[in-house]
PDB file of C-alpha atoms in Angstrom:
ATOM      1  CA  MET A   1       0.000   0.000   0.000  1.00  0.00           C
ATOM      2  CA  ALA A   2       1.304   3.459  -0.913  1.00  0.00           C
ATOM      3  CA  ASN A   3       1.733   6.063   1.804  1.00  0.00           C
ATOM      4  CA  LEU A   4      -0.776   8.916   1.888  1.00  0.00           C
ATOM      5  CA  GLY A   5       1.822  11.565   1.035  1.00  0.00           C
ATOM      6  CA  LEU A   6       0.717  14.011   3.733  1.00  0.00           C
ATOM      7  CA  SER A   7       2.797  17.121   4.348  1.00  0.00           C
ATOM      8  CA  ALA A   8       4.333  17.555   7.800  1.00  0.00           C
ATOM      9  CA  ASP A   9       1.694  20.182   8.626  1.00  0.00           C
ATOM     10  CA  GLU A  10      -1.157  17.941   7.462  1.00  0.00           C
ATOM     11  CA  LEU A  11       0.230  15.037   9.467  1.00  0.00           C
ATOM     12  CA  LEU A  12       0.506  17.076  12.656  1.00  0.00           C
ATOM     13  CA  LYS A  13      -2.969  18.590  12.316  1.00  0.00           C
ATOM     14  CA  THR A  14      -4.883  15.440  11.369  1.00  0.00           C
ATOM     15  CA  THR A  15      -3.407  12.636  13.479  1.00  0.00           C
ATOM     16  CA  ARG A  16      -6.532  11.977  15.497  1.00  0.00           C
ATOM     17  CA  ALA A  17      -7.426   9.635  18.335  1.00  0.00           C
ATOM     18  CA  VAL A  18      -9.318   7.198  16.103  1.00  0.00           C
ATOM     19  CA  ARG A  19     -12.053   5.006  17.527  1.00  0.00           C
ATOM     20  CA  LYS A  20     -15.233   4.625  15.481  1.00  0.00           C
ATOM     21  CA  ARG A  21     -13.404   4.728  12.148  1.00  0.00           C
ATOM     22  CA  LEU A  22     -11.092   1.801  12.884  1.00  0.00           C
ATOM     23  CA  ASP A  23     -11.532  -1.043  10.396  1.00  0.00           C
ATOM     24  CA  PHE A  24     -11.434  -4.049  12.699  1.00  0.00           C
ATOM     25  CA  ASP A  25     -11.945  -6.525   9.872  1.00  0.00           C
ATOM     26  CA  ARG A  26      -8.804  -5.704   7.882  1.00  0.00           C
ATOM     27  CA  LYS A  27      -5.482  -7.268   8.854  1.00  0.00           C
ATOM     28  CA  VAL A  28      -2.522  -4.943   9.375  1.00  0.00           C
ATOM     29  CA  PRO A  29       0.650  -6.400   7.806  1.00  0.00           C
ATOM     30  CA  ASP A  30       3.531  -6.966  10.221  1.00  0.00           C
ATOM     31  CA  GLY A  31       5.746  -5.047   7.821  1.00  0.00           C
ATOM     32  CA  LEU A  32       3.724  -1.851   8.284  1.00  0.00           C
ATOM     33  CA  LEU A  33       3.963  -2.154  12.055  1.00  0.00           C
ATOM     34  CA  ARG A  34       7.716  -2.596  11.757  1.00  0.00           C
ATOM     35  CA  GLU A  35       7.978   0.519   9.598  1.00  0.00           C
ATOM     36  CA  CYS A  36       6.161   2.546  12.232  1.00  0.00           C
ATOM     37  CA  VAL A  37       8.506   1.261  14.945  1.00  0.00           C
ATOM     38  CA  GLU A  38      11.471   2.199  12.770  1.00  0.00           C
ATOM     39  CA  TYR A  39      10.296   5.813  12.837  1.00  0.00           C
ATOM     40  CA  ALA A  40       9.599   5.584  16.565  1.00  0.00           C
ATOM     41  CA  THR A  41      13.231   4.718  17.224  1.00  0.00           C
ATOM     42  CA  GLN A  42      14.308   7.966  15.552  1.00  0.00           C
ATOM     43  CA  ALA A  43      12.607  10.047  18.258  1.00  0.00           C
ATOM     44  CA  PRO A  44      14.668  12.013  20.781  1.00  0.00           C
ATOM     45  CA  THR A  45      15.507  10.154  23.984  1.00  0.00           C
ATOM     46  CA  GLY A  46      16.864  11.414  27.294  1.00  0.00           C
ATOM     47  CA  SER A  47      20.670  11.100  27.536  1.00  0.00           C
ATOM     48  CA  ASN A  48      20.417   9.046  24.334  1.00  0.00           C
ATOM     49  CA  ALA A  49      19.572   6.100  26.577  1.00  0.00           C
ATOM     50  CA  GLN A  50      17.227   4.496  24.007  1.00  0.00           C
ATOM     51  CA  GLY A  51      15.596   2.491  26.788  1.00  0.00           C
ATOM     52  CA  TRP A  52      12.381   1.955  24.875  1.00  0.00           C
ATOM     53  CA  HIS A  53      10.787  -1.315  23.875  1.00  0.00           C
ATOM     54  CA  PHE A  54       7.636  -1.646  21.756  1.00  0.00           C
ATOM     55  CA  MET A  55       5.178  -4.449  22.370  1.00  0.00           C
ATOM     56  CA  LEU A  56       3.118  -5.346  19.299  1.00  0.00           C
ATOM     57  CA  VAL A  57       0.256  -7.732  19.999  1.00  0.00           C
ATOM     58  CA  THR A  58      -1.254  -9.536  17.007  1.00  0.00           C
ATOM     59  CA  GLU A  59      -2.313 -12.891  18.485  1.00  0.00           C
ATOM     60  CA  ARG A  60      -6.098 -12.902  18.832  1.00  0.00           C
ATOM     61  CA  GLU A  61      -6.193 -14.610  22.230  1.00  0.00           C
ATOM     62  CA  LYS A  62      -3.775 -12.109  23.751  1.00  0.00           C
ATOM     63  CA  ILE A  63      -5.554  -9.138  22.165  1.00  0.00           C
ATOM     64  CA  GLU A  64      -8.796 -10.322  23.728  1.00  0.00           C
ATOM     65  CA  LYS A  65      -7.184 -10.712  27.160  1.00  0.00           C
ATOM     66  CA  ILE A  66      -5.645  -7.234  27.059  1.00  0.00           C
ATOM     67  CA  ALA A  67      -8.944  -5.800  25.805  1.00  0.00           C
ATOM     68  CA  ALA A  68     -10.740  -7.411  28.757  1.00  0.00           C
ATOM     69  CA  ILE A  69      -8.287  -5.739  31.143  1.00  0.00           C
ATOM     70  CA  TYR A  70      -8.875  -2.414  29.414  1.00  0.00           C
ATOM     71  CA  LEU A  71     -12.658  -2.843  29.619  1.00  0.00           C
ATOM     72  CA  LYS A  72     -12.432  -3.598  33.327  1.00  0.00           C
ATOM     73  CA  ALA A  73     -10.574  -0.325  33.876  1.00  0.00           C
ATOM     74  CA  PHE A  74     -12.951   1.530  31.552  1.00  0.00           C
ATOM     75  CA  ASP A  75     -15.973   0.421  33.561  1.00  0.00           C
ATOM     76  CA  TRP A  76     -14.461   2.223  36.554  1.00  0.00           C
ATOM     77  CA  TYR A  77     -13.596   5.276  34.445  1.00  0.00           C
ATOM     78  CA  ARG A  78     -17.124   5.495  33.010  1.00  0.00           C
ATOM     79  CA  ASP A  79     -18.486   6.063  36.526  1.00  0.00           C
ATOM     80  CA  SER A  80     -15.741   8.519  37.526  1.00  0.00           C
ATOM     81  CA  PRO A  81     -15.770  12.354  37.468  1.00  0.00           C
ATOM     82  CA  MET A  82     -13.041  12.203  34.788  1.00  0.00           C
ATOM     83  CA  TYR A  83     -15.285  10.482  32.223  1.00  0.00           C
ATOM     84  CA  ALA A  84     -15.185  12.438  28.967  1.00  0.00           C
ATOM     85  CA  GLY A  85     -18.917  13.050  29.081  1.00  0.00           C
ATOM     86  CA  ARG A  86     -18.562  14.854  32.418  1.00  0.00           C
ATOM     87  CA  VAL A  87     -15.288  16.753  32.032  1.00  0.00           C
ATOM     88  CA  ALA A  88     -15.727  20.469  31.284  1.00  0.00           C
ATOM     89  CA  ALA A  89     -19.505  20.112  31.197  1.00  0.00           C
ATOM     90  CA  GLY A  90     -21.471  23.327  30.993  1.00  0.00           C
ATOM     91  CA  ILE A  91     -18.784  25.521  29.401  1.00  0.00           C
ATOM     92  CA  SER A  92     -20.698  25.877  26.146  1.00  0.00           C
ATOM     93  CA  GLU A  93     -23.143  23.948  23.990  1.00  0.00           C
ATOM     94  CA  GLN A  94     -20.396  23.371  21.421  1.00  0.00           C
ATOM     95  CA  ARG A  95     -18.002  21.970  24.027  1.00  0.00           C
ATOM     96  CA  ASP A  96     -20.708  19.795  25.575  1.00  0.00           C
ATOM     97  CA  ALA A  97     -21.530  18.368  22.145  1.00  0.00           C
ATOM     98  CA  GLN A  98     -17.862  17.699  21.457  1.00  0.00           C
ATOM     99  CA  GLN A  99     -17.367  15.960  24.805  1.00  0.00           C
ATOM    100  CA  SER A 100     -20.487  13.885  24.232  1.00  0.00           C
ATOM    101  CA  ARG A 101     -19.064  12.676  20.921  1.00  0.00           C
ATOM    102  CA  VAL A 102     -15.754  11.832  22.600  1.00  0.00           C
ATOM    103  CA  ALA A 103     -17.539   9.892  25.344  1.00  0.00           C
ATOM    104  CA  THR A 104     -19.602   7.932  22.827  1.00  0.00           C
ATOM    105  CA  SER A 105     -16.533   7.044  20.793  1.00  0.00           C
ATOM    106  CA  ALA A 106     -14.623   6.081  23.957  1.00  0.00           C
ATOM    107  CA  ASP A 107     -17.464   3.745  24.911  1.00  0.00           C
ATOM    108  CA  TYR A 108     -17.320   2.250  21.429  1.00  0.00           C
ATOM    109  CA  LEU A 109     -13.591   1.599  21.628  1.00  0.00           C
ATOM    110  CA  ALA A 110     -13.844  -0.040  25.037  1.00  0.00           C
ATOM    111  CA  GLU A 111     -16.555  -2.369  23.767  1.00  0.00           C
ATOM    112  CA  ASN A 112     -14.646  -3.207  20.575  1.00  0.00           C
ATOM    113  CA  MET A 113     -10.966  -3.153  21.558  1.00  0.00           C
ATOM    114  CA  HIS A 114     -10.967  -6.963  21.410  1.00  0.00           C
ATOM    115  CA  ARG A 115     -11.585  -6.760  17.648  1.00  0.00           C
ATOM    116  CA  SER A 116      -8.384  -4.793  16.962  1.00  0.00           C
ATOM    117  CA  PRO A 117      -6.052  -6.411  14.419  1.00  0.00           C
ATOM    118  CA  ALA A 118      -3.094  -5.187  16.467  1.00  0.00           C
ATOM    119  CA  LEU A 119      -2.285  -3.479  19.757  1.00  0.00           C
ATOM    120  CA  PHE A 120       0.687  -1.186  20.393  1.00  0.00           C
ATOM    121  CA  ILE A 121       2.110  -0.874  23.915  1.00  0.00           C
ATOM    122  CA  PRO A 122       5.128   1.444  24.313  1.00  0.00           C
ATOM    123  CA  CYS A 123       7.374   0.381  27.183  1.00  0.00           C
ATOM    124  CA  ILE A 124      10.585   1.585  28.775  1.00  0.00           C
ATOM    125  CA  HIS A 125      13.221  -0.375  30.657  1.00  0.00           C
ATOM    126  CA  GLY A 126      13.174   0.339  34.374  1.00  0.00           C
ATOM    127  CA  ARG A 127      10.275   1.289  36.596  1.00  0.00           C
ATOM    128  CA  ASN A 128      11.159   4.950  36.360  1.00  0.00           C
ATOM    129  CA  THR A 129       8.319   7.467  36.615  1.00  0.00           C
ATOM    130  CA  THR A 130      10.519  10.589  36.403  1.00  0.00           C
ATOM    131  CA  PRO A 131       9.985  13.234  33.689  1.00  0.00           C
ATOM    132  CA  GLY A 132      13.144  11.927  32.009  1.00  0.00           C
ATOM    133  CA  ALA A 133      11.475   8.598  31.317  1.00  0.00           C
ATOM    134  CA  ALA A 134       8.357  10.284  29.951  1.00  0.00           C
ATOM    135  CA  GLY A 135      10.527  12.481  27.749  1.00  0.00           C
ATOM    136  CA  SER A 136      12.012   9.385  26.162  1.00  0.00           C
ATOM    137  CA  ILE A 137       9.029   7.109  25.597  1.00  0.00           C
ATOM    138  CA  ILE A 138       6.226   9.563  24.795  1.00  0.00           C
ATOM    139  CA  PRO A 139       7.968  11.204  21.794  1.00  0.00           C
ATOM    140  CA  ALA A 140       8.808   7.744  20.440  1.00  0.00           C
ATOM    141  CA  ALA A 141       5.220   6.537  20.813  1.00  0.00           C
ATOM    142  CA  TRP A 142       3.905   9.701  19.134  1.00  0.00           C
ATOM    143  CA  SER A 143       6.326   9.162  16.258  1.00  0.00           C
ATOM    144  CA  PHE A 144       4.846   5.673  15.860  1.00  0.00           C
ATOM    145  CA  MET A 145       1.374   7.189  15.677  1.00  0.00           C
ATOM    146  CA  LEU A 146       2.412   9.817  13.138  1.00  0.00           C
ATOM    147  CA  ALA A 147       4.026   7.126  10.989  1.00  0.00           C
ATOM    148  CA  ALA A 148       0.848   5.051  11.305  1.00  0.00           C
ATOM    149  CA  ARG A 149      -1.317   7.951  10.129  1.00  0.00           C
ATOM    150  CA  GLU A 150       0.866   8.408   7.017  1.00  0.00           C
ATOM    151  CA  ARG A 151       0.286   4.722   6.234  1.00  0.00           C
ATOM    152  CA  GLY A 152      -3.499   4.899   6.529  1.00  0.00           C
ATOM    153  CA  LEU A 153      -3.558   3.437  10.031  1.00  0.00           C
ATOM    154  CA  GLY A 154      -5.481   4.758  13.000  1.00  0.00           C
ATOM    155  CA  THR A 155      -4.315   4.803  16.607  1.00  0.00           C
ATOM    156  CA  CYS A 156      -5.662   6.024  19.948  1.00  0.00           C
ATOM    157  CA  TRP A 157      -3.542   6.752  23.013  1.00  0.00           C
ATOM    158  CA  THR A 158      -5.118   5.157  26.108  1.00  0.00           C
ATOM    159  CA  THR A 159      -3.716   4.576  29.584  1.00  0.00           C
ATOM    160  CA  LEU A 160      -6.582   3.024  31.557  1.00  0.00           C
ATOM    161  CA  HIS A 161      -5.164  -0.503  31.378  1.00  0.00           C
ATOM    162  CA  LEU A 162      -2.247   0.737  33.494  1.00  0.00           C
ATOM    163  CA  MET A 163      -4.569   0.461  36.493  1.00  0.00           C
ATOM    164  CA  HIS A 164      -3.978  -3.278  36.002  1.00  0.00           C
ATOM    165  CA  GLU A 165      -0.506  -3.077  34.468  1.00  0.00           C
ATOM    166  CA  GLU A 166       0.870  -6.138  36.246  1.00  0.00           C
ATOM    167  CA  GLU A 167      -2.024  -8.257  34.990  1.00  0.00           C
ATOM    168  CA  ALA A 168      -1.318  -7.114  31.432  1.00  0.00           C
ATOM    169  CA  ALA A 169       2.374  -7.823  31.954  1.00  0.00           C
ATOM    170  CA  ASP A 170       1.532 -11.399  32.911  1.00  0.00           C
ATOM    171  CA  VAL A 171      -0.458 -11.887  29.695  1.00  0.00           C
ATOM    172  CA  LEU A 172       2.430 -10.626  27.545  1.00  0.00           C
ATOM    173  CA  ASN A 173       5.353 -12.003  29.585  1.00  0.00           C
ATOM    174  CA  ILE A 174       6.622  -8.470  30.244  1.00  0.00           C
ATOM    175  CA  PRO A 175       9.005  -8.488  33.255  1.00  0.00           C
ATOM    176  CA  PHE A 176       6.926  -6.180  35.459  1.00  0.00           C
ATOM    177  CA  ASP A 177       9.710  -5.422  37.925  1.00  0.00           C
ATOM    178  CA  LYS A 178      12.065  -4.303  35.136  1.00  0.00           C
ATOM    179  CA  VAL A 179       9.865  -2.823  32.391  1.00  0.00           C
ATOM    180  CA  GLN A 180       7.153  -0.174  32.616  1.00  0.00           C
ATOM    181  CA  GLN A 181       4.248   0.097  30.193  1.00  0.00           C
ATOM    182  CA  TRP A 182       3.181   3.628  29.270  1.00  0.00           C
ATOM    183  CA  ALA A 183       0.117   3.321  27.075  1.00  0.00           C
ATOM    184  CA  LEU A 184      -2.069   1.061  24.974  1.00  0.00           C
ATOM    185  CA  SER A 185      -3.279   1.780  21.459  1.00  0.00           C
ATOM    186  CA  PRO A 186      -5.311  -0.183  18.943  1.00  0.00           C
ATOM    187  CA  VAL A 187      -3.790  -0.146  15.458  1.00  0.00           C
ATOM    188  CA  ALA A 188      -6.027  -0.638  12.429  1.00  0.00           C
ATOM    189  CA  PHE A 189      -6.611   0.711   8.963  1.00  0.00           C
ATOM    190  CA  THR A 190      -9.138   3.524   8.990  1.00  0.00           C
ATOM    191  CA  SER A 191     -12.416   3.868   7.146  1.00  0.00           C
ATOM    192  CA  GLY A 192     -11.348   6.712   4.887  1.00  0.00           C
ATOM    193  CA  THR A 193      -8.283   8.865   5.481  1.00  0.00           C
ATOM    194  CA  ASP A 194      -9.848  12.332   5.309  1.00  0.00           C
ATOM    195  CA  PHE A 195      -9.330  13.412   8.897  1.00  0.00           C
ATOM    196  CA  LYS A 196      -9.694  17.091   9.752  1.00  0.00           C
ATOM    197  CA  PRO A 197      -8.073  19.347  12.348  1.00  0.00           C
ATOM    198  CA  ALA A 198      -9.879  19.181  15.688  1.00  0.00           C
ATOM    199  CA  THR A 199     -11.691  22.089  17.303  1.00  0.00           C
ATOM    200  CA  ARG A 200      -9.318  23.730  19.752  1.00  0.00           C
ATOM    201  CA  PRO A 201      -9.353  26.905  21.919  1.00  0.00           C
ATOM    202  CA  ASP A 202      -8.227  30.235  20.513  1.00  0.00           C
ATOM    203  CA  LEU A 203      -4.429  30.422  20.768  1.00  0.00           C
ATOM    204  CA  GLU A 204      -4.587  33.606  22.844  1.00  0.00           C
ATOM    205  CA  THR A 205      -6.273  31.629  25.631  1.00  0.00           C
ATOM    206  CA  VAL A 206      -3.444  29.113  25.920  1.00  0.00           C
ATOM    207  CA  ILE A 207      -0.336  31.277  25.412  1.00  0.00           C
ATOM    208  CA  SER A 208       1.475  33.416  27.980  1.00  0.00           C
ATOM    209  CA  TRP A 209       4.365  35.675  26.995  1.00  0.00           C
ATOM    210  CA  ASN A 210       7.100  36.019  29.618  1.00  0.00           C
ATOM    211  CA  SER A 211       4.664  36.095  32.575  1.00  0.00           C
ATOM    212  CA  TRP A 212       1.765  33.784  33.375  1.00  0.00           C
ATOM    213  CA  SER A 213      -1.591  35.113  32.231  1.00  0.00           C
ATOM    214  CA  GLY A 214      -3.798  32.016  32.250  1.00  0.00           C
TER     215      GLY A 214
END
């Protein structure tokens, strides 16, 4: 399959958290997943440590077990104050509508994660929760997602399964005491590739020059 040929600006503005437009019935070739990891390993890393490791899950039984762990965590999240349908409620009708759409799509992903053709779990060696660790693994994982978008693949950064990280580690034979998981993302081709920039606040509301003004 040919790449989409997106410009850097298009890639950065249209790499969405994809849920409802994931094509769960189409297999993702291992070669495409490898290509995305290749770009992930070009990301900056603290002290050039390169302590990352990328778990790709393509075996159906293991996908279903990880999805069950995610759903268990999601059931808690759905009843929490942080649920997307409750966060920032009442700010405006437009924002409420947007959050409602996010909540509905989040529900959909939780109920269908088990159908994913592949799962991506970025990990880092060491159980290190310092900013240095985040600064190494998060840019690499985002590079994977950008590379996936260019190849017609959808991804969605989730972290809820980390509530049961050790259980997930047992499923995937990840040495829990030595390796930390940072996220979980489905990976699938998307239904269409015409993603648009998301609605975001006016820049003047999120920028301070030289002194805090938020």
